Short mmCIF file of C-alpha atoms in Angstrom, two decimals:
data_model
loop_
_atom_site.label_atom_id
_atom_site.label_comp_id
_atom_site.label_asym_id
_atom_site.label_seq_id
_atom_site.Cartn_x
_atom_site.Cartn_y
_atom_site.Cartn_z
CA ALA A 969 -6.33 7.19 -63.22
CA ALA A 970 -4.59 4.14 -61.81
CA GLN A 971 -4.70 1.05 -63.97
CA GLY A 972 -5.48 -2.14 -62.03
CA TRP A 973 -7.06 -5.58 -61.97
CA THR A 974 -8.01 -8.48 -59.68
CA GLY A 975 -7.42 -12.18 -60.22
CA ALA A 976 -10.03 -14.02 -58.17
CA ASP A 977 -9.41 -17.40 -59.82
CA VAL A 978 -6.40 -18.22 -57.67
CA ASN A 979 -5.74 -18.72 -53.96
CA VAL A 980 -2.38 -17.00 -53.60
CA VAL A 981 -0.26 -18.35 -50.75
CA SER A 982 3.21 -17.07 -51.71
CA ARG A 983 4.68 -13.65 -52.16
CA PRO A 984 3.69 -12.34 -55.63
CA MET A 985 6.52 -11.81 -58.12
CA ALA A 986 6.42 -9.39 -61.05
CA GLY A 987 8.65 -8.77 -64.04
CA ALA A 988 9.02 -9.46 -67.76
CA GLY A 989 5.44 -8.25 -68.25
CA VAL A 990 3.88 -10.90 -65.98
CA ALA A 991 2.86 -11.50 -62.38
CA ALA A 992 3.58 -14.99 -61.03
CA VAL A 993 2.48 -16.63 -57.78
CA THR A 994 2.26 -19.98 -56.07
CA GLY A 995 -1.39 -20.83 -55.48
CA LEU A 996 -3.16 -23.51 -53.45
CA ARG A 997 -5.78 -25.54 -55.29
CA GLU A 998 -8.93 -26.92 -53.64
CA ASP A 999 -7.51 -30.47 -53.67
CA GLY A 1000 -4.49 -29.37 -51.59
CA SER A 1001 -2.00 -29.31 -54.46
CA LEU A 1002 0.11 -26.28 -55.36
CA GLU A 1003 0.24 -24.48 -58.70
CA THR A 1004 2.31 -21.84 -60.42
CA ALA A 1005 -0.12 -19.27 -61.83
CA VAL A 1006 1.02 -16.57 -64.27
CA TYR A 1007 -0.91 -13.45 -65.32
CA ASP A 1008 -0.46 -10.73 -67.90
CA LEU A 1009 0.69 -7.80 -65.78
CA ALA A 1010 -0.94 -5.13 -67.95
CA LYS A 1011 -4.36 -6.73 -68.43
CA GLY A 1012 -4.72 -9.26 -65.62
CA ARG A 1013 -5.50 -12.13 -68.00
CA ARG A 1014 -4.43 -15.55 -66.72
CA LEU A 1015 -1.80 -16.79 -69.16
CA TRP A 1016 -1.03 -20.29 -67.89
CA ALA A 1017 -0.68 -22.51 -64.83
CA ARG A 1018 1.34 -25.60 -63.95
CA PRO A 1019 1.52 -27.93 -60.90
CA ALA A 1020 4.07 -26.86 -58.28
CA THR A 1021 5.67 -28.44 -55.23
CA MET A 1022 8.17 -27.89 -52.42
CA VAL A 1023 10.98 -30.24 -51.38
CA GLY A 1024 13.33 -29.21 -48.59
CA ARG A 1025 11.79 -25.77 -47.97
CA LEU A 1026 11.92 -24.65 -44.32
CA THR A 1027 8.47 -23.83 -42.91
CA GLY A 1028 9.68 -20.54 -41.44
CA MET A 1029 10.47 -19.31 -44.95
CA GLY A 1030 6.83 -19.58 -46.07
CA VAL A 1031 5.63 -20.97 -49.39
CA GLN A 1032 8.21 -20.41 -52.10
CA PRO A 1033 7.21 -18.10 -54.98
CA PRO A 1034 8.27 -18.73 -58.58
CA ALA A 1035 11.23 -16.78 -59.94
CA VAL A 1036 10.67 -14.29 -62.76
CA VAL A 1037 13.71 -13.39 -64.86
CA ASP A 1038 13.82 -11.07 -67.86
CA GLY A 1039 16.96 -12.28 -69.62
CA PRO A 1040 18.46 -11.66 -73.07
CA GLY A 1041 16.42 -14.55 -74.49
CA GLY A 1042 13.13 -13.22 -73.14
CA GLY A 1043 11.24 -13.54 -69.88
CA VAL A 1044 11.07 -16.88 -68.09
CA VAL A 1045 9.23 -18.12 -65.00
CA VAL A 1046 11.16 -20.75 -63.04
CA ALA A 1047 9.40 -22.97 -60.49
CA LEU A 1048 9.65 -26.37 -58.85
CA GLU A 1049 7.30 -28.94 -60.38
CA PRO A 1050 6.37 -32.40 -59.00
CA GLN A 1051 8.10 -34.35 -61.77
CA ARG A 1052 10.03 -37.22 -60.20
CA THR A 1053 12.97 -38.58 -62.17
CA GLY A 1054 14.59 -41.68 -60.71
CA ARG A 1055 16.03 -40.74 -57.33
CA TRP A 1056 15.28 -37.04 -57.87
CA LYS A 1057 12.25 -35.79 -55.91
CA ALA A 1058 11.20 -32.91 -58.18
CA THR A 1059 12.21 -30.89 -61.23
CA LEU A 1060 13.17 -27.25 -61.57
CA VAL A 1061 11.47 -26.06 -64.76
CA ALA A 1062 11.89 -22.81 -66.70
CA ARG A 1063 8.98 -21.79 -68.92
CA ASP A 1064 8.37 -18.96 -71.34
CA ALA A 1065 6.76 -16.20 -69.28
CA ARG A 1066 4.01 -15.56 -71.85
CA THR A 1067 3.19 -19.01 -73.23
CA GLY A 1068 4.28 -21.45 -70.51
CA ALA A 1069 6.31 -23.45 -73.04
CA GLN A 1070 9.13 -25.36 -71.35
CA LYS A 1071 12.63 -24.08 -72.04
CA TRP A 1072 14.68 -26.38 -69.80
CA ALA A 1073 14.45 -28.64 -66.76
CA ARG A 1074 16.85 -29.60 -63.97
CA PRO A 1075 16.27 -32.50 -61.53
CA VAL A 1076 16.26 -31.51 -57.86
CA ASP A 1077 16.72 -33.41 -54.60
CA SER A 1078 15.91 -30.60 -52.10
CA THR A 1079 15.92 -26.83 -52.42
CA PHE A 1080 14.62 -23.60 -50.90
CA GLY A 1081 13.42 -22.59 -54.38
CA PRO A 1082 14.71 -20.48 -57.28
CA VAL A 1083 15.14 -16.69 -57.31
CA GLY A 1084 16.09 -14.22 -59.98
CA CYS A 1085 19.53 -12.70 -59.54
CA GLY A 1086 20.32 -10.08 -62.15
CA ALA A 1087 19.88 -11.79 -65.50
CA GLY A 1088 20.39 -15.23 -63.95
CA VAL A 1089 18.61 -17.82 -61.84
CA CYS A 1090 20.05 -18.62 -58.42
CA VAL A 1091 19.16 -21.71 -56.43
CA SER A 1092 20.49 -23.64 -53.44
CA GLU A 1093 20.43 -27.40 -54.08
CA PHE A 1094 20.73 -30.46 -51.81
CA THR A 1095 19.64 -28.25 -48.91
CA ALA A 1096 18.71 -31.32 -46.85
CA ARG A 1097 22.15 -32.91 -47.35
CA LYS A 1098 25.73 -32.25 -46.28
CA ASN A 1099 26.79 -31.60 -49.87
CA ALA A 1100 24.51 -28.56 -50.25
CA ARG A 1101 25.55 -26.08 -52.94
CA PHE A 1102 24.53 -22.74 -54.41
CA VAL A 1103 24.26 -22.60 -58.21
CA VAL A 1104 23.82 -19.77 -60.71
CA LEU A 1105 22.04 -20.88 -63.90
CA ASP A 1106 21.64 -19.37 -67.35
CA PRO A 1107 17.90 -18.54 -67.63
CA ALA A 1108 17.82 -19.38 -71.36
CA THR A 1109 19.50 -22.81 -71.19
CA GLY A 1110 19.62 -23.88 -67.54
CA ARG A 1111 23.36 -24.47 -67.76
CA ALA A 1112 25.33 -23.77 -64.59
CA ARG A 1113 27.54 -20.69 -64.82
CA TRP A 1114 29.23 -21.36 -61.47
CA LYS A 1115 28.58 -22.95 -58.10
CA MET A 1116 29.85 -22.82 -54.54
CA ALA A 1117 29.54 -25.14 -51.56
CA GLY A 1118 26.92 -24.44 -48.91
CA ILE A 1119 23.46 -22.83 -48.73
CA ALA A 1120 22.93 -19.18 -49.61
CA GLU A 1121 20.09 -16.75 -50.26
CA VAL A 1122 20.25 -13.80 -52.66
CA GLU A 1123 19.60 -10.51 -50.82
CA TRP A 1124 20.41 -8.02 -53.60
CA ALA A 1125 21.57 -8.15 -57.20
CA ASP A 1126 22.15 -5.94 -60.21
CA ALA A 1127 23.25 -6.82 -63.73
CA SER A 1128 26.79 -7.80 -62.74
CA ARG A 1129 26.91 -8.82 -59.07
CA ALA A 1130 24.87 -10.31 -56.27
CA VAL A 1131 25.06 -10.19 -52.49
CA VAL A 1132 24.24 -13.54 -50.92
CA PHE A 1133 23.64 -14.50 -47.31
CA ARG A 1134 25.57 -17.68 -46.59
CA MET A 1135 23.73 -19.77 -43.99
CA ALA A 1136 26.24 -21.59 -41.84
CA GLY A 1137 27.38 -21.97 -38.24
CA HIS A 1138 29.05 -18.58 -38.70
CA PRO A 1139 26.89 -16.89 -41.36
CA SER A 1140 28.31 -14.26 -43.68
CA LEU A 1141 27.36 -11.89 -46.46
CA GLU A 1142 29.30 -12.19 -49.71
CA ALA A 1143 29.30 -10.16 -52.91
CA ARG A 1144 29.91 -12.32 -55.97
CA ASP A 1145 30.52 -11.53 -59.63
CA LEU A 1146 27.53 -13.06 -61.41
CA ALA A 1147 29.50 -14.01 -64.52
CA SER A 1148 32.41 -15.80 -62.86
CA GLY A 1149 31.47 -16.36 -59.21
CA ARG A 1150 34.54 -14.44 -58.06
CA THR A 1151 34.23 -13.19 -54.48
CA LEU A 1152 34.27 -9.39 -54.36
CA TRP A 1153 33.98 -9.04 -50.58
CA SER A 1154 32.87 -11.00 -47.52
CA PHE A 1155 31.52 -9.90 -44.15
CA PRO A 1156 30.82 -12.20 -41.15
CA VAL A 1157 27.55 -10.95 -39.65
CA GLU A 1158 28.64 -11.86 -36.12
CA ARG A 1159 31.00 -8.90 -36.34
CA ALA A 1160 27.94 -6.65 -36.48
CA VAL A 1161 25.55 -8.15 -33.93
CA GLY A 1162 27.84 -10.31 -31.79
CA GLY A 1163 28.38 -14.02 -31.36
CA ARG A 1164 25.82 -16.78 -30.81
CA VAL A 1165 23.80 -15.99 -33.93
CA ASN A 1166 20.93 -18.42 -34.50
CA LEU A 1167 19.22 -18.18 -37.88
CA SER A 1168 16.06 -19.85 -36.54
CA GLY A 1169 14.96 -16.38 -35.45
CA GLY A 1170 14.88 -15.09 -39.03
CA TRP A 1171 16.54 -12.32 -41.00
CA ALA A 1172 15.78 -9.51 -43.43
CA PHE A 1173 17.82 -7.34 -45.80
CA GLY A 1174 17.27 -4.29 -47.98
CA ALA A 1175 19.51 -2.17 -50.18
CA LEU A 1176 19.60 1.62 -50.59
CA THR A 1177 21.15 2.75 -53.86
CA GLY A 1178 22.19 6.22 -54.87
CA PRO A 1179 24.99 8.54 -53.73
CA SER A 1180 25.91 6.15 -50.88
CA ASP A 1181 24.91 2.53 -51.49
CA VAL A 1182 24.11 0.72 -48.22
CA LEU A 1183 22.91 -2.81 -47.57
CA VAL A 1184 20.81 -2.85 -44.39
CA GLY A 1185 20.66 -6.15 -42.52
CA TYR A 1186 18.61 -7.48 -39.64
CA LEU A 1187 19.04 -10.66 -37.62
CA ALA A 1188 16.18 -11.60 -35.31
CA PRO A 1189 16.66 -13.29 -31.93
CA TYR A 1190 15.93 -16.91 -31.15
CA GLN A 1191 15.17 -18.24 -27.69
CA GLY A 1192 15.72 -21.90 -26.93
CA GLY A 1193 13.12 -22.70 -24.28
CA ARG A 1194 11.11 -20.34 -22.11
CA ARG A 1195 14.08 -19.32 -19.99
CA GLY A 1196 16.83 -19.65 -22.55
CA ALA A 1197 19.04 -16.70 -23.44
CA LEU A 1198 18.31 -14.78 -26.62
CA SER A 1199 20.68 -15.24 -29.53
CA ALA A 1200 22.47 -12.16 -30.85
CA PHE A 1201 20.23 -9.78 -32.83
CA GLY A 1202 20.03 -6.28 -34.24
CA PHE A 1203 20.47 -4.11 -37.32
CA PHE A 1204 23.55 -3.09 -39.29
CA GLY A 1205 24.55 -1.33 -42.50
CA LEU A 1206 27.31 -2.26 -44.97
CA ARG A 1207 28.68 -0.43 -48.00
CA LEU A 1208 27.52 -2.33 -51.07
CA GLY A 1209 30.71 -1.50 -52.94
CA ASP A 1210 33.23 -3.11 -50.57
CA GLY A 1211 31.28 -4.67 -47.68
CA LYS A 1212 32.73 -2.31 -45.07
CA PRO A 1213 30.52 -1.77 -42.00
CA VAL A 1214 28.85 1.65 -41.81
CA TRP A 1215 26.81 1.30 -38.62
CA THR A 1216 25.50 -1.24 -36.09
CA ARG A 1217 22.56 -1.16 -33.68
CA LYS A 1218 22.36 -4.21 -31.43
CA ARG A 1219 19.39 -5.42 -29.36
CA LEU A 1220 16.73 -3.80 -31.52
CA LEU A 1221 13.76 -5.78 -32.83
CA ARG A 1222 12.13 -5.24 -36.22
CA VAL A 1223 8.51 -4.14 -35.81
CA TYR A 1224 5.82 -5.97 -37.80
CA PRO A 1225 4.14 -5.05 -40.05
CA SER A 1226 6.85 -2.76 -41.34
CA ALA A 1227 8.51 -1.44 -44.43
CA ASN A 1228 11.55 -3.04 -46.01
CA PRO A 1229 14.67 -2.11 -43.96
CA ALA A 1230 15.89 -0.03 -46.91
CA VAL A 1231 12.69 2.06 -46.95
CA ALA A 1232 12.14 2.77 -43.25
CA LEU A 1233 13.56 1.32 -40.06
CA ILE A 1234 11.18 1.24 -37.12
CA ALA A 1235 12.40 -0.91 -34.25
CA ARG A 1236 11.70 -1.74 -30.63
CA GLN A 1237 14.30 -1.81 -27.89
CA VAL A 1238 15.03 -4.84 -25.74
CA THR A 1239 16.55 -4.14 -22.33
CA ALA A 1240 19.53 -6.01 -20.88
CA ALA A 1241 17.03 -7.91 -18.69
CA GLY A 1242 15.11 -9.05 -21.79
CA ALA A 1243 12.08 -6.75 -21.35
CA TYR A 1244 10.52 -4.72 -24.15
CA GLY A 1245 11.51 -1.06 -24.27
CA GLY A 1246 10.49 1.90 -26.37
CA PHE A 1247 10.25 2.35 -30.12
CA GLU A 1248 12.85 4.01 -32.35
CA GLN A 1249 12.95 5.16 -35.94
CA LEU A 1250 16.40 4.86 -37.52
CA ASP A 1251 17.98 6.45 -40.56
CA PRO A 1252 18.78 3.40 -42.77
CA ARG A 1253 21.91 5.09 -44.17
CA THR A 1254 23.49 6.02 -40.83
CA GLY A 1255 21.72 3.96 -38.18
CA ARG A 1256 21.10 7.10 -36.13
CA THR A 1257 17.86 7.48 -34.19
CA THR A 1258 15.59 10.05 -35.83
CA GLY A 1259 12.59 9.58 -33.54
CA ALA A 1260 11.70 7.75 -30.32
CA ILE A 1261 8.50 6.78 -28.52
CA ALA A 1262 8.88 5.73 -24.90
CA ALA A 1263 7.69 2.32 -23.76
CA ASP A 1264 5.12 3.82 -21.38
CA LYS A 1265 3.20 5.24 -24.36
CA ALA A 1266 2.01 1.75 -25.25
CA PRO A 1267 -1.44 0.86 -23.84
CA ARG A 1268 -1.75 -1.61 -20.97
CA THR A 1269 -4.51 -3.44 -22.84
CA PRO A 1270 -3.80 -5.70 -25.88
CA TRP A 1271 -2.83 -3.83 -29.06
CA TRP A 1272 -1.41 -4.31 -32.55
CA VAL A 1273 1.18 -2.13 -34.27
CA SER A 1274 -0.24 -0.14 -37.18
CA PHE A 1275 1.03 2.54 -39.57
CA PRO A 1276 -0.55 5.03 -41.98
CA ALA A 1277 0.44 4.87 -45.61
CA ASP A 1278 3.07 7.62 -45.16
CA LEU A 1279 4.69 5.96 -42.10
CA SER A 1280 4.49 9.25 -40.21
CA LYS A 1281 2.87 7.79 -37.10
CA LEU A 1282 2.98 4.67 -34.95
CA GLY A 1283 -0.51 3.50 -34.06
CA PHE A 1284 -1.50 1.22 -31.20
CA LEU A 1285 -4.54 -0.50 -32.66
CA ALA A 1286 -7.10 -1.99 -30.25
CA GLN A 1287 -9.50 -4.46 -31.88
CA GLY A 1288 -13.01 -3.03 -31.67
CA ARG A 1289 -11.98 -0.28 -29.25
CA PRO A 1290 -10.42 3.19 -29.56
CA GLY A 1291 -6.64 3.13 -29.97
CA THR A 1292 -3.86 5.68 -29.74
CA ALA A 1293 -1.11 6.96 -32.03
CA PHE A 1294 2.05 9.06 -31.80
CA ALA A 1295 4.08 10.97 -34.36
CA LEU A 1296 7.34 9.21 -35.10
CA ARG A 1297 9.15 12.52 -35.60
CA ASP A 1298 8.66 13.93 -32.11
CA ALA A 1299 6.48 11.40 -30.18
CA ALA A 1300 3.64 13.93 -29.98
CA PRO A 1301 0.16 12.37 -29.46
CA ALA A 1302 -1.72 12.16 -32.77
CA ASP A 1303 -5.38 12.85 -33.36
CA VAL A 1304 -6.83 9.43 -34.17
CA LYS A 1305 -10.28 10.62 -35.22
CA GLY A 1306 -10.77 9.13 -38.68
CA MET A 1307 -7.12 8.02 -38.78
CA ARG A 1308 -6.59 5.19 -41.28
CA ALA A 1309 -3.77 2.80 -40.44
CA TRP A 1310 -2.68 -0.55 -41.80
CA SER A 1311 -1.96 -3.71 -39.83
CA PHE A 1312 -2.21 -7.46 -40.25
CA CYS A 1313 -5.67 -8.78 -41.04
CA THR A 1314 -5.17 -11.47 -38.40
CA MET A 1315 -2.60 -12.42 -35.78
CA SER A 1316 -3.68 -16.08 -35.81
CA PRO A 1317 -3.63 -17.31 -39.43
CA SER A 1318 -4.79 -20.82 -40.31
CA GLU A 1319 -2.22 -23.37 -41.41
CA LEU A 1320 -2.40 -24.17 -45.11
CA ARG A 1321 -3.78 -27.60 -46.00
CA ILE A 1322 -1.12 -28.56 -48.51
CA SER A 1323 -1.07 -32.22 -49.46
CA GLY A 1324 1.93 -33.92 -47.86
CA LEU A 1325 3.25 -30.74 -46.20
CA ARG A 1326 2.63 -29.23 -42.76
CA GLY A 1327 3.60 -26.05 -40.98
CA PHE A 1328 3.20 -23.57 -43.86
CA TYR A 1329 1.15 -20.38 -43.70
CA PRO A 1330 0.14 -17.91 -46.44
CA ILE A 1331 2.01 -14.64 -46.88
CA ALA A 1332 0.43 -12.21 -44.41
CA ALA A 1333 -2.04 -9.70 -45.84
CA LEU A 1334 -2.69 -6.16 -44.58
CA CYS A 1335 -6.07 -4.60 -43.76
CA ALA A 1336 -7.00 -0.98 -43.09
CA TYR A 1337 -8.44 0.08 -39.73
CA ASP A 1338 -9.94 3.19 -38.19
CA VAL A 1339 -7.69 3.69 -35.17
CA SER A 1340 -10.35 5.74 -33.38
CA THR A 1341 -12.76 2.78 -33.33
CA GLY A 1342 -10.53 -0.26 -33.87
CA ARG A 1343 -12.80 -1.42 -36.68
CA ARG A 1344 -11.86 -2.41 -40.19
CA ILE A 1345 -12.42 -0.01 -43.06
CA ALA A 1346 -14.48 -1.52 -45.86
CA SER A 1347 -13.05 -1.25 -49.40
CA PRO A 1348 -9.97 0.81 -48.44
CA GLY A 1349 -8.23 0.39 -51.80
CA ALA A 1350 -4.66 -0.74 -52.36
CA PRO A 1351 -2.41 -1.27 -49.34
CA PRO A 1352 0.53 1.12 -48.99
CA GLY A 1353 3.62 0.97 -51.17
CA TRP A 1354 5.88 0.18 -48.21
CA TYR A 1355 4.05 -3.15 -47.96
CA THR A 1356 3.67 -4.09 -51.64
CA GLY A 1357 6.83 -2.62 -53.16
CA ALA A 1358 6.75 -1.87 -56.90
CA VAL A 1359 8.16 -3.21 -60.18
CA ASP A 1360 8.11 -0.84 -63.16
CA GLY A 1361 5.35 1.12 -61.43
CA TRP A 1362 3.21 -1.98 -60.79
CA ARG A 1363 2.24 -2.96 -57.25
CA VAL A 1364 1.06 -6.56 -56.81
CA TRP A 1365 -0.32 -8.09 -53.63
CA ARG A 1366 -2.44 -10.83 -52.06
CA ASP A 1367 -5.54 -10.00 -50.04
CA GLU A 1368 -6.66 -11.96 -46.98
CA ARG A 1369 -8.92 -14.21 -49.09
CA GLY A 1370 -6.06 -15.14 -51.41
CA ALA A 1371 -7.09 -13.10 -54.45
CA LEU A 1372 -4.33 -11.48 -56.51
CA HIS A 1373 -4.44 -7.71 -57.09
CA ALA A 1374 -2.33 -5.37 -59.19
CA VAL A 1375 -2.36 -1.63 -59.74
CA ARG A 1376 -0.02 0.65 -61.65
CA ASP A 1377 0.20 3.81 -59.56
CA ALA A 1378 3.88 4.06 -58.65
CA ALA A 1379 7.06 5.21 -60.33
CA GLY A 1380 9.90 2.78 -61.04
CA GLY A 1381 10.72 0.06 -58.55
CA SER A 1382 10.97 -0.15 -54.79
CA PRO A 1383 11.27 -2.96 -52.24
CA GLY A 1384 8.29 -4.12 -50.20
CA MET A 1385 7.93 -5.58 -46.75
CA TYR A 1386 8.95 -9.07 -47.87
CA GLY A 1387 11.83 -8.12 -50.14
CA PRO A 1388 12.75 -6.45 -53.45
#
C-alpha cells in the first residue's frame, strides 16, 4: 500500500521541493508574510519553519521555493529570510534540514532565489542591477566556489556539472564544471528557434538521460501589444554531453497542463498567419511527430485541455457539459463515458496577498474531471506522476486549497510539470 500524508497546517504557494529526507515549501501566513516550512518526508511531521521573503524575483517566475541540498555535510534547506543587514535587503540562510539550526548566512541585495545544483547551491545575485552575477556556493559553509557575470538559471545538474540558461539579450545554454566553473560547451538558443527571442514569454527545459542524453528546451512567444509580432518560439533538443543540436521544431506552443518536456511533448501548431492549428505529440529524443490531432477536432464552444494519468488521450474538457477526447496515437475519437482526466482547478486564480508584493500567484494545482459530464471528481486521489514528478519514490504536491500532500508510490526520480 502507498505510504502518504497531508500537511494541512500550511498554505503552500510555491513549488514543493523534496530531498535529504524532507519536503520544503514556501507558505503564505494569514498575516500576509511568507514562511519556509519543512516536513519530515517519511512521516509528514512538521520539523520547523522560518520567515521568508522575496527581493528581486520576477512575478512571472512565481513564488520562489526553498532549495534542498543533500551534501557531504548533511542535508540543508536554503531560503531567503527577511534579515536586513545595513544596505542589504535580505539574507540567504542555510539551515540543517532536520533541526532548522543555522549553518551559514549570506547578505543579498536582489535575487531570483537559491536552487540546488548537484551537491552545491546556485544563486543569481544583484539581479536588479547591472553587476548581476551567478554564484555557486558550498552548501556546508556558504563559501563561493566560483562565479560568473550575468543572470542564469540551473536547468539540469548531476554530481559534476550543471547546464545553466543564461538570460541576456542573446540567451544561451552553457554546461559548466561545478567544481571549477570551467565552460564545457555553449549553445545560443537563437540558433534553434530563430532571432528576436523575448524571454518575457517564458521557457521550460527537461533532460532525458540514458543511452542518448538529450536536453529538451522550449521558448514561449511574447507579443508586444495586441497587433505586435510574436517573438521566436519553439522546441529543440541538444546533446547533454557536448551541446550539439539534435532537433528543432519552430512555431509550436507547449500545451498546459502538460508533462515536463523530457517526459512527454504535446504541442499546438501556430500558423504563419498567427492562428492556432492542430495538436502534435513529439518524441522528445528526436523531435519527430508521433501523433497529430487536427485543429477542427477542437469544439467550437469553450474548452480546457485535459489528460488522463497515462497521457494516452487529449481531452477537450467543457465545464459542466459533456466534452470530447481523442487518442494521441492515431487521433481516433475516444469513449469519454467515465473517462477521468486532469486539468487545472481554475483558469482564473486569485492573486496572492503577500505583504509588500504584488503580481504573484500560487503554483497551479490540478483537479480530476469526468470528461463525459465536465464535472469534478470528488476525492480522486493523487494527481498523476507527470504533474508531480518524484524524488526517491516520493511524490509531493500542493492542492487547490494550499495543503501539502506526499505519497510514496513511484520508483526512483522523475521530473514533473514544473521541473526536476
